């Protein structure tokens, strides 16, 4: 039984959003924080661990690549870790050929089997995208065709997206595809952000340092909903779990995508020569293979074995871990009803990817938490304002 008598703020979820607010409240406001998580570890989906057999750091919930254009977030996180100079690059297999991703001048030249100048490539893609001329894209498929034309879309985007989201691309919002840049140079760096790298000591070490404060208590393996009915009525809560679960699915279930991970240790020093290989063919059941040794080439890992993880994406059921909001038109309607109900919860602040039903990269979750701390949490403790309930 948890004693709430000395708790000033309850935070549900030990990922980046919850950990950032916990760290700020303890260090800046000197208030007592109780951070709970139903999992057995801190770090949320960013949790990493060193494989006992190989010594290789593995991201348990899929590859996490830190990048940000936000200097405030970068400066903040550097209080808890240094970063390597890792620059993320991805390749994709389509019909047994390997292409560089995101789509760039090298990809286009290789796919169409001829050397193209930037102007020639632009003209070719413009011609292939002409079917969307004068039309505003209404879904992911139309947006992709408007950017790269139908041949490249059908090769690299359609099958991969259908597998990744378990949804027809024509039923997905167009904004999803804007996360994948298209370049008319040979630059194959995946992210454009100014700041990029991987934490020198791994992700879990970041959370350990963030949460190492005498005013932060951590309770793991604790389900918030087993405590909800017994919470003191005036205890403010930061909730980062699924918003539909908080309201017991009373307005309907939101669509989430989950991932199944198939981990394998292989008797080779190098399986695929890179950290991430996508598989664009719909006939291949997994979306990509991760080989974790390549995220940290600066480390002196042994060369006898390697760890790979295959990712299988599917729609989530209630018992599954929800990773990404699918965000169809129907989902948007359901979420608006939940948001209206959340605004009536004056003592609860909903945050993070699951609590706001938004796709958030790690740096976005940290940035949002820093803003929420200033706009919601500080005024609560200094002015008596509610932590939630305001638009």
Short mmCIF file of N, CA and C in Angstrom, two decimals, residues 180-342:
data_model
loop_
_atom_site.label_atom_id
_atom_site.label_comp_id
_atom_site.label_asym_id
_atom_site.label_seq_id
_atom_site.Cartn_x
_atom_site.Cartn_y
_atom_site.Cartn_z
N UNK A 180 9.38 11.73 -43.79
CA UNK A 180 10.40 11.11 -44.63
C UNK A 180 10.86 12.12 -45.68
N UNK A 181 12.06 12.67 -45.55
CA UNK A 181 12.51 13.69 -46.50
C UNK A 181 12.85 13.09 -47.86
N UNK A 182 12.78 13.91 -48.88
CA UNK A 182 13.19 13.54 -50.23
C UNK A 182 14.27 14.53 -50.64
N UNK A 183 15.40 14.03 -51.08
CA UNK A 183 16.53 14.90 -51.38
C UNK A 183 17.00 14.71 -52.82
N UNK A 184 17.37 15.80 -53.46
CA UNK A 184 17.93 15.74 -54.80
C UNK A 184 19.44 15.97 -54.76
N UNK A 185 20.05 15.42 -53.74
CA UNK A 185 21.50 15.34 -53.60
C UNK A 185 21.81 13.90 -53.18
N UNK A 186 23.09 13.61 -53.02
CA UNK A 186 23.48 12.27 -52.58
C UNK A 186 23.59 12.18 -51.06
N UNK A 187 23.08 13.16 -50.36
CA UNK A 187 23.08 13.15 -48.90
C UNK A 187 22.12 12.07 -48.41
N UNK A 188 22.64 11.07 -47.71
CA UNK A 188 21.79 9.98 -47.21
C UNK A 188 21.70 9.97 -45.69
N UNK A 189 22.02 11.08 -45.04
CA UNK A 189 21.80 11.19 -43.60
C UNK A 189 20.29 11.24 -43.37
N UNK A 190 19.81 10.40 -42.45
CA UNK A 190 18.37 10.25 -42.31
C UNK A 190 17.71 11.48 -41.72
N UNK A 191 18.33 12.10 -40.72
CA UNK A 191 17.74 13.26 -40.06
C UNK A 191 18.45 14.54 -40.50
N UNK A 192 17.70 15.63 -40.52
CA UNK A 192 18.24 16.93 -40.90
C UNK A 192 18.61 17.79 -39.70
N UNK A 193 18.33 17.31 -38.49
CA UNK A 193 18.47 18.14 -37.31
C UNK A 193 19.92 18.50 -37.00
N UNK A 194 20.09 19.65 -36.37
CA UNK A 194 21.43 20.15 -36.03
C UNK A 194 22.12 19.24 -35.03
N UNK A 195 21.36 18.73 -34.08
CA UNK A 195 21.94 17.92 -33.01
C UNK A 195 21.53 16.46 -33.18
N UNK A 196 22.52 15.58 -33.10
CA UNK A 196 22.23 14.15 -33.26
C UNK A 196 23.33 13.34 -32.60
N UNK A 197 22.95 12.21 -32.06
CA UNK A 197 23.93 11.33 -31.46
C UNK A 197 23.24 10.30 -30.58
N UNK A 198 24.03 9.41 -30.01
CA UNK A 198 23.51 8.41 -29.08
C UNK A 198 24.19 8.61 -27.73
N UNK A 199 23.45 8.40 -26.63
CA UNK A 199 24.03 8.61 -25.31
C UNK A 199 25.22 7.68 -25.07
N UNK A 200 26.31 8.26 -24.59
CA UNK A 200 27.57 7.52 -24.46
C UNK A 200 27.42 6.28 -23.58
N UNK A 201 26.68 6.41 -22.51
CA UNK A 201 26.53 5.29 -21.57
C UNK A 201 25.20 4.56 -21.73
N UNK A 202 24.47 4.82 -22.79
CA UNK A 202 23.18 4.17 -23.01
C UNK A 202 22.03 4.99 -22.46
N UNK A 203 20.83 4.65 -22.88
CA UNK A 203 19.65 5.43 -22.50
C UNK A 203 19.28 5.28 -21.03
N UNK A 204 19.37 4.08 -20.50
CA UNK A 204 18.94 3.87 -19.12
C UNK A 204 19.75 4.74 -18.15
N UNK A 205 21.02 4.94 -18.45
CA UNK A 205 21.86 5.77 -17.58
C UNK A 205 21.34 7.20 -17.51
N UNK A 206 20.72 7.69 -18.58
CA UNK A 206 20.14 9.04 -18.56
C UNK A 206 19.06 9.12 -17.50
N UNK A 207 18.16 8.16 -17.51
CA UNK A 207 17.05 8.17 -16.57
C UNK A 207 17.53 8.00 -15.13
N UNK A 208 18.53 7.17 -14.94
CA UNK A 208 19.07 6.98 -13.59
C UNK A 208 19.60 8.30 -13.04
N UNK A 209 20.26 9.07 -13.88
CA UNK A 209 20.80 10.36 -13.44
C UNK A 209 19.70 11.40 -13.26
N UNK A 210 18.73 11.40 -14.16
CA UNK A 210 17.63 12.36 -14.05
C UNK A 210 16.85 12.17 -12.76
N UNK A 211 16.67 10.93 -12.37
CA UNK A 211 15.78 10.61 -11.27
C UNK A 211 16.51 10.37 -9.94
N UNK A 212 17.82 10.61 -9.94
CA UNK A 212 18.59 10.43 -8.71
C UNK A 212 18.48 11.70 -7.85
N UNK A 213 17.42 11.76 -7.07
CA UNK A 213 17.18 12.92 -6.22
C UNK A 213 16.40 12.44 -5.00
N UNK A 214 16.74 12.92 -3.82
CA UNK A 214 16.06 12.43 -2.62
C UNK A 214 14.57 12.75 -2.57
N UNK A 215 14.12 13.69 -3.38
CA UNK A 215 12.70 14.03 -3.39
C UNK A 215 11.91 13.27 -4.45
N UNK A 216 12.58 12.35 -5.15
CA UNK A 216 11.90 11.52 -6.14
C UNK A 216 11.86 10.08 -5.64
N UNK A 217 10.67 9.57 -5.42
CA UNK A 217 10.48 8.16 -5.10
C UNK A 217 9.94 7.45 -6.34
N UNK A 218 10.43 6.26 -6.58
CA UNK A 218 10.04 5.49 -7.77
C UNK A 218 9.41 4.18 -7.32
N UNK A 219 8.25 3.89 -7.86
CA UNK A 219 7.58 2.61 -7.58
C UNK A 219 7.32 1.91 -8.92
N UNK A 220 8.00 0.80 -9.16
CA UNK A 220 7.88 0.07 -10.41
C UNK A 220 6.97 -1.14 -10.24
N UNK A 221 6.43 -1.61 -11.35
CA UNK A 221 5.49 -2.72 -11.29
C UNK A 221 4.18 -2.34 -10.65
N UNK A 222 3.84 -1.05 -10.74
CA UNK A 222 2.62 -0.54 -10.11
C UNK A 222 1.65 -0.07 -11.19
N UNK A 223 0.44 -0.60 -11.17
CA UNK A 223 -0.60 -0.20 -12.11
C UNK A 223 -1.38 0.97 -11.53
N UNK A 224 -1.36 2.09 -12.24
CA UNK A 224 -2.05 3.29 -11.78
C UNK A 224 -3.52 3.03 -11.48
N UNK A 225 -4.14 2.17 -12.26
CA UNK A 225 -5.58 1.96 -12.11
C UNK A 225 -5.93 1.14 -10.88
N UNK A 226 -4.94 0.49 -10.30
CA UNK A 226 -5.17 -0.18 -9.02
C UNK A 226 -5.13 0.82 -7.87
N UNK A 227 -4.61 2.04 -8.14
CA UNK A 227 -4.50 3.08 -7.12
C UNK A 227 -5.50 4.20 -7.31
N UNK A 228 -6.03 4.33 -8.50
CA UNK A 228 -6.79 5.52 -8.89
C UNK A 228 -7.91 5.85 -7.92
N UNK A 229 -8.65 4.87 -7.50
CA UNK A 229 -9.81 5.12 -6.64
C UNK A 229 -9.42 5.54 -5.23
N UNK A 230 -8.17 5.27 -4.84
CA UNK A 230 -7.73 5.58 -3.48
C UNK A 230 -6.86 6.82 -3.40
N UNK A 231 -6.69 7.54 -4.51
CA UNK A 231 -5.85 8.74 -4.50
C UNK A 231 -6.50 9.85 -3.68
N UNK A 232 -5.70 10.62 -2.95
CA UNK A 232 -6.24 11.80 -2.28
C UNK A 232 -6.88 12.74 -3.31
N UNK A 233 -8.04 13.29 -3.04
CA UNK A 233 -8.76 14.09 -4.04
C UNK A 233 -8.02 15.34 -4.51
N UNK A 234 -7.09 15.84 -3.69
CA UNK A 234 -6.38 17.06 -4.06
C UNK A 234 -4.97 16.80 -4.59
N UNK A 235 -4.62 15.53 -4.81
CA UNK A 235 -3.28 15.21 -5.29
C UNK A 235 -3.19 15.44 -6.80
N UNK A 236 -2.32 16.34 -7.27
CA UNK A 236 -2.17 16.55 -8.71
C UNK A 236 -1.47 15.36 -9.36
N UNK A 237 -1.89 15.05 -10.59
CA UNK A 237 -1.39 13.88 -11.30
C UNK A 237 -0.93 14.29 -12.69
N UNK A 238 0.24 13.81 -13.09
CA UNK A 238 0.68 13.88 -14.48
C UNK A 238 0.55 12.48 -15.04
N UNK A 239 -0.33 12.33 -16.00
CA UNK A 239 -0.66 11.01 -16.54
C UNK A 239 -0.14 10.90 -17.97
N UNK A 240 0.71 9.90 -18.23
CA UNK A 240 1.29 9.73 -19.57
C UNK A 240 0.90 8.40 -20.21
N UNK A 241 -0.12 7.75 -19.67
CA UNK A 241 -0.61 6.51 -20.27
C UNK A 241 -1.61 6.80 -21.37
N UNK A 242 -2.19 5.76 -21.96
CA UNK A 242 -3.19 5.95 -23.02
C UNK A 242 -4.41 6.70 -22.49
N UNK A 243 -4.81 7.73 -23.20
CA UNK A 243 -5.92 8.56 -22.73
C UNK A 243 -7.23 7.79 -22.76
N UNK A 244 -7.41 6.88 -23.71
CA UNK A 244 -8.66 6.12 -23.75
C UNK A 244 -8.74 5.14 -22.57
N UNK A 245 -7.60 4.61 -22.15
CA UNK A 245 -7.59 3.72 -20.98
C UNK A 245 -7.95 4.49 -19.72
N UNK A 246 -7.51 5.73 -19.60
CA UNK A 246 -7.80 6.52 -18.41
C UNK A 246 -9.30 6.63 -18.19
N UNK A 247 -10.04 6.80 -19.28
CA UNK A 247 -11.49 6.96 -19.19
C UNK A 247 -12.22 5.64 -19.44
N UNK A 248 -11.51 4.54 -19.27
CA UNK A 248 -12.09 3.21 -19.38
C UNK A 248 -12.79 2.98 -20.71
N UNK A 249 -12.21 3.56 -21.77
CA UNK A 249 -12.69 3.37 -23.14
C UNK A 249 -14.15 3.81 -23.32
N UNK A 250 -14.61 4.72 -22.49
CA UNK A 250 -16.02 5.10 -22.49
C UNK A 250 -16.47 5.81 -23.75
N UNK A 251 -15.52 6.42 -24.48
CA UNK A 251 -15.87 7.11 -25.72
C UNK A 251 -15.45 6.30 -26.95
N UNK A 252 -15.03 5.06 -26.72
CA UNK A 252 -14.55 4.22 -27.82
C UNK A 252 -13.05 4.01 -27.72
N UNK A 253 -12.55 3.01 -28.43
CA UNK A 253 -11.13 2.70 -28.40
C UNK A 253 -10.39 3.42 -29.51
N UNK A 254 -9.27 4.02 -29.17
CA UNK A 254 -8.41 4.66 -30.15
C UNK A 254 -7.56 3.61 -30.85
N UNK A 255 -7.21 3.88 -32.09
CA UNK A 255 -6.38 2.96 -32.84
C UNK A 255 -4.91 3.17 -32.54
N UNK A 256 -4.24 2.11 -32.14
CA UNK A 256 -2.82 2.17 -31.85
C UNK A 256 -2.09 1.11 -32.66
N UNK A 257 -0.84 1.36 -32.94
CA UNK A 257 0.01 0.37 -33.58
C UNK A 257 0.98 -0.16 -32.53
N UNK A 258 1.17 -1.47 -32.53
CA UNK A 258 2.14 -2.08 -31.63
C UNK A 258 3.21 -2.79 -32.45
N UNK A 259 4.26 -3.21 -31.81
CA UNK A 259 5.36 -3.89 -32.49
C UNK A 259 5.73 -5.15 -31.72
N UNK A 260 5.90 -6.24 -32.45
CA UNK A 260 6.44 -7.46 -31.87
C UNK A 260 7.91 -7.55 -32.26
N UNK A 261 8.75 -7.85 -31.28
CA UNK A 261 10.19 -7.90 -31.51
C UNK A 261 10.68 -9.34 -31.43
N UNK A 262 11.42 -9.75 -32.45
CA UNK A 262 11.99 -11.09 -32.50
C UNK A 262 13.51 -10.96 -32.41
N UNK A 263 14.03 -11.23 -31.23
CA UNK A 263 15.47 -11.07 -30.98
C UNK A 263 16.21 -12.37 -31.26
N UNK A 264 17.39 -12.23 -31.87
CA UNK A 264 18.18 -13.42 -32.18
C UNK A 264 19.67 -13.09 -32.02
N UNK A 265 20.39 -14.00 -31.41
CA UNK A 265 21.85 -13.89 -31.31
C UNK A 265 22.47 -14.79 -32.35
N UNK A 266 23.33 -14.22 -33.19
CA UNK A 266 23.91 -14.96 -34.31
C UNK A 266 25.41 -15.13 -34.12
N UNK A 267 25.91 -16.23 -34.62
CA UNK A 267 27.34 -16.55 -34.48
C UNK A 267 28.14 -15.92 -35.62
N UNK A 268 28.10 -14.60 -35.67
CA UNK A 268 28.89 -13.84 -36.64
C UNK A 268 29.16 -12.47 -36.04
N UNK A 269 30.24 -11.86 -36.47
CA UNK A 269 30.56 -10.54 -35.97
C UNK A 269 29.79 -9.43 -36.62
N UNK A 270 29.16 -9.72 -37.76
CA UNK A 270 28.43 -8.69 -38.50
C UNK A 270 27.43 -9.36 -39.42
N UNK A 271 26.15 -9.12 -39.18
CA UNK A 271 25.10 -9.78 -39.95
C UNK A 271 24.72 -9.01 -41.21
N UNK A 272 24.53 -7.68 -41.09
CA UNK A 272 24.01 -6.93 -42.24
C UNK A 272 24.82 -5.67 -42.58
N UNK A 273 25.86 -5.39 -41.81
CA UNK A 273 26.75 -4.29 -42.17
C UNK A 273 26.22 -2.90 -41.86
N UNK A 274 25.08 -2.80 -41.19
CA UNK A 274 24.47 -1.50 -40.87
C UNK A 274 23.51 -1.70 -39.71
N UNK A 275 23.11 -0.58 -39.12
CA UNK A 275 22.24 -0.66 -37.95
C UNK A 275 20.80 -1.01 -38.32
N UNK A 276 20.28 -0.44 -39.41
CA UNK A 276 18.87 -0.61 -39.74
C UNK A 276 18.72 -0.94 -41.22
N UNK A 277 18.06 -2.05 -41.51
CA UNK A 277 17.71 -2.42 -42.88
C UNK A 277 16.19 -2.56 -42.96
N UNK A 278 15.56 -1.69 -43.75
CA UNK A 278 14.12 -1.79 -43.99
C UNK A 278 13.84 -2.85 -45.05
N UNK A 279 12.63 -3.40 -45.01
CA UNK A 279 12.18 -4.36 -46.03
C UNK A 279 10.86 -3.85 -46.60
N UNK A 280 10.94 -3.36 -47.83
CA UNK A 280 9.79 -2.69 -48.43
C UNK A 280 8.78 -3.65 -49.03
N UNK A 281 9.19 -4.88 -49.36
CA UNK A 281 8.28 -5.83 -50.00
C UNK A 281 7.19 -6.28 -49.02
N UNK A 282 5.97 -6.26 -49.46
CA UNK A 282 4.86 -6.71 -48.61
C UNK A 282 4.94 -8.21 -48.32
N UNK A 283 5.67 -8.96 -49.15
CA UNK A 283 5.79 -10.40 -48.95
C UNK A 283 6.71 -10.74 -47.79
N UNK A 284 7.53 -9.79 -47.36
CA UNK A 284 8.38 -9.98 -46.19
C UNK A 284 7.57 -9.54 -44.97
N UNK A 285 7.37 -10.41 -44.00
CA UNK A 285 6.44 -10.08 -42.91
C UNK A 285 6.93 -9.01 -41.95
N UNK A 286 8.24 -8.87 -41.79
CA UNK A 286 8.76 -7.88 -40.86
C UNK A 286 9.05 -6.58 -41.60
N UNK A 287 9.06 -5.48 -40.85
CA UNK A 287 9.31 -4.17 -41.47
C UNK A 287 10.79 -3.86 -41.58
N UNK A 288 11.57 -4.29 -40.59
CA UNK A 288 12.99 -3.98 -40.63
C UNK A 288 13.75 -4.91 -39.69
N UNK A 289 15.07 -4.95 -39.88
CA UNK A 289 15.97 -5.68 -39.00
C UNK A 289 16.96 -4.69 -38.41
N UNK A 290 17.10 -4.74 -37.08
CA UNK A 290 18.05 -3.90 -36.37
C UNK A 290 19.25 -4.75 -35.97
N UNK A 291 20.44 -4.21 -36.16
CA UNK A 291 21.65 -4.86 -35.66
C UNK A 291 22.34 -3.86 -34.75
N UNK A 292 22.25 -4.09 -33.45
CA UNK A 292 22.55 -3.05 -32.48
C UNK A 292 24.02 -2.71 -32.34
N UNK A 293 24.91 -3.62 -32.72
CA UNK A 293 26.33 -3.31 -32.59
C UNK A 293 26.72 -2.08 -33.43
N UNK A 294 26.00 -1.86 -34.52
CA UNK A 294 26.35 -0.76 -35.44
C UNK A 294 25.91 0.61 -34.94
N UNK A 295 25.11 0.66 -33.87
CA UNK A 295 24.77 1.95 -33.29
C UNK A 295 25.96 2.53 -32.52
N UNK A 296 26.87 1.68 -32.12
CA UNK A 296 28.00 2.14 -31.30
C UNK A 296 29.32 1.60 -31.83
N UNK A 297 29.74 2.05 -33.01
CA UNK A 297 31.00 1.54 -33.57
C UNK A 297 32.22 1.95 -32.75
N UNK A 298 32.04 2.94 -31.85
CA UNK A 298 33.15 3.38 -31.02
C UNK A 298 33.46 2.41 -29.87
N UNK A 299 32.54 1.49 -29.61
CA UNK A 299 32.74 0.53 -28.53
C UNK A 299 33.50 -0.71 -29.00
N UNK A 300 34.22 -1.29 -28.09
CA UNK A 300 35.03 -2.47 -28.42
C UNK A 300 34.23 -3.74 -28.12
N UNK A 301 33.16 -3.95 -28.91
CA UNK A 301 32.39 -5.18 -28.75
C UNK A 301 33.20 -6.37 -29.27
N UNK A 302 32.92 -7.54 -28.71
CA UNK A 302 33.53 -8.77 -29.25
C UNK A 302 33.04 -9.00 -30.68
N UNK A 303 33.76 -9.79 -31.46
CA UNK A 303 33.44 -10.00 -32.88
C UNK A 303 32.96 -11.40 -33.20
N UNK A 304 32.62 -12.17 -32.16
CA UNK A 304 32.19 -13.55 -32.40
C UNK A 304 30.67 -13.66 -32.59
N UNK A 305 29.93 -12.75 -31.95
CA UNK A 305 28.48 -12.84 -32.01
C UNK A 305 27.87 -11.45 -32.19
N UNK A 306 26.65 -11.43 -32.70
CA UNK A 306 25.93 -10.18 -32.87
C UNK A 306 24.47 -10.40 -32.51
N UNK A 307 23.77 -9.31 -32.21
CA UNK A 307 22.36 -9.36 -31.84
C UNK A 307 21.55 -8.63 -32.90
N UNK A 308 20.55 -9.30 -33.43
CA UNK A 308 19.64 -8.67 -34.38
C UNK A 308 18.21 -8.79 -33.84
N UNK A 309 17.38 -7.86 -34.24
CA UNK A 309 15.98 -7.86 -33.85
C UNK A 309 15.13 -7.57 -35.08
N UNK A 310 14.18 -8.45 -35.36
CA UNK A 310 13.22 -8.22 -36.43
C UNK A 310 11.95 -7.60 -35.84
N UNK A 311 11.42 -6.61 -36.53
CA UNK A 311 10.23 -5.91 -36.04
C UNK A 311 9.02 -6.28 -36.90
N UNK A 312 7.96 -6.67 -36.21
CA UNK A 312 6.69 -6.98 -36.85
C UNK A 312 5.64 -6.01 -36.31
N UNK A 313 5.07 -5.24 -37.19
CA UNK A 313 4.11 -4.23 -36.76
C UNK A 313 2.69 -4.74 -36.98
N UNK A 314 1.81 -4.39 -36.05
CA UNK A 314 0.41 -4.78 -36.18
C UNK A 314 -0.46 -3.86 -35.34
N UNK A 315 -1.74 -3.95 -35.55
CA UNK A 315 -2.69 -3.17 -34.76
C UNK A 315 -2.71 -3.70 -33.33
N UNK A 316 -2.80 -2.80 -32.38
CA UNK A 316 -2.75 -3.19 -30.98
C UNK A 316 -4.13 -3.53 -30.45
N UNK A 317 -4.16 -4.54 -29.61
CA UNK A 317 -5.34 -4.86 -28.84
C UNK A 317 -5.14 -4.32 -27.42
N UNK A 318 -6.15 -4.44 -26.59
CA UNK A 318 -6.06 -3.85 -25.25
C UNK A 318 -4.89 -4.38 -24.45
N UNK A 319 -4.57 -5.64 -24.61
CA UNK A 319 -3.51 -6.25 -23.80
C UNK A 319 -2.12 -5.94 -24.35
N UNK A 320 -2.03 -5.33 -25.53
CA UNK A 320 -0.74 -5.04 -26.15
C UNK A 320 -0.20 -3.69 -25.68
N UNK A 321 1.08 -3.49 -25.96
CA UNK A 321 1.72 -2.22 -25.67
C UNK A 321 1.43 -1.26 -26.83
N UNK A 322 0.73 -0.15 -26.58
CA UNK A 322 0.45 0.79 -27.68
C UNK A 322 1.66 1.68 -27.95
N UNK A 323 2.17 1.64 -29.18
CA UNK A 323 3.37 2.42 -29.50
C UNK A 323 3.03 3.72 -30.22
N UNK A 324 2.24 3.63 -31.29
CA UNK A 324 2.00 4.82 -32.10
C UNK A 324 0.51 4.96 -32.40
N UNK A 325 0.00 6.18 -32.33
CA UNK A 325 -1.40 6.39 -32.72
C UNK A 325 -1.57 6.23 -34.23
N UNK A 326 -2.59 5.49 -34.64
CA UNK A 326 -2.86 5.33 -36.07
C UNK A 326 -3.46 6.61 -36.64
N UNK A 327 -4.37 7.24 -35.89
CA UNK A 327 -4.85 8.59 -36.19
C UNK A 327 -5.65 8.67 -37.49
N UNK A 328 -6.55 7.73 -37.69
CA UNK A 328 -7.48 7.84 -38.81
C UNK A 328 -8.52 8.92 -38.50
N UNK A 329 -9.37 9.22 -39.47
CA UNK A 329 -10.41 10.22 -39.25
C UNK A 329 -11.31 9.82 -38.08
N UNK A 330 -11.63 8.55 -38.00
CA UNK A 330 -12.45 8.07 -36.89
C UNK A 330 -11.73 8.24 -35.56
N UNK A 331 -10.42 7.95 -35.56
CA UNK A 331 -9.63 8.13 -34.34
C UNK A 331 -9.65 9.59 -33.89
N UNK A 332 -9.55 10.51 -34.84
CA UNK A 332 -9.56 11.93 -34.49
C UNK A 332 -10.87 12.30 -33.80
N UNK A 333 -11.96 11.77 -34.30
CA UNK A 333 -13.27 12.07 -33.71
C UNK A 333 -13.35 11.52 -32.29
N UNK A 334 -12.85 10.30 -32.10
CA UNK A 334 -12.87 9.70 -30.77
C UNK A 334 -11.97 10.50 -29.82
N UNK A 335 -10.79 10.87 -30.31
CA UNK A 335 -9.87 11.60 -29.45
C UNK A 335 -10.43 12.96 -29.03
N UNK A 336 -11.12 13.63 -29.90
CA UNK A 336 -11.71 14.93 -29.54
C UNK A 336 -12.68 14.78 -28.38
N UNK A 337 -13.39 13.67 -28.34
CA UNK A 337 -14.30 13.44 -27.21
C UNK A 337 -13.51 13.22 -25.93
N UNK A 338 -12.40 12.49 -26.04
CA UNK A 338 -11.56 12.27 -24.85
C UNK A 338 -10.90 13.58 -24.41
N UNK A 339 -10.49 14.38 -25.36
CA UNK A 339 -9.85 15.64 -24.99
C UNK A 339 -10.82 16.55 -24.24
N UNK A 340 -12.06 16.53 -24.66
CA UNK A 340 -13.06 17.33 -23.96
C UNK A 340 -13.23 16.84 -22.53
N UNK A 341 -13.22 15.53 -22.36
CA UNK A 341 -13.34 14.98 -21.01
C UNK A 341 -12.07 15.27 -20.20
N UNK A 342 -10.92 15.24 -20.84
CA UNK A 342 -9.67 15.51 -20.14
C UNK A 342 -9.63 16.95 -19.62
#
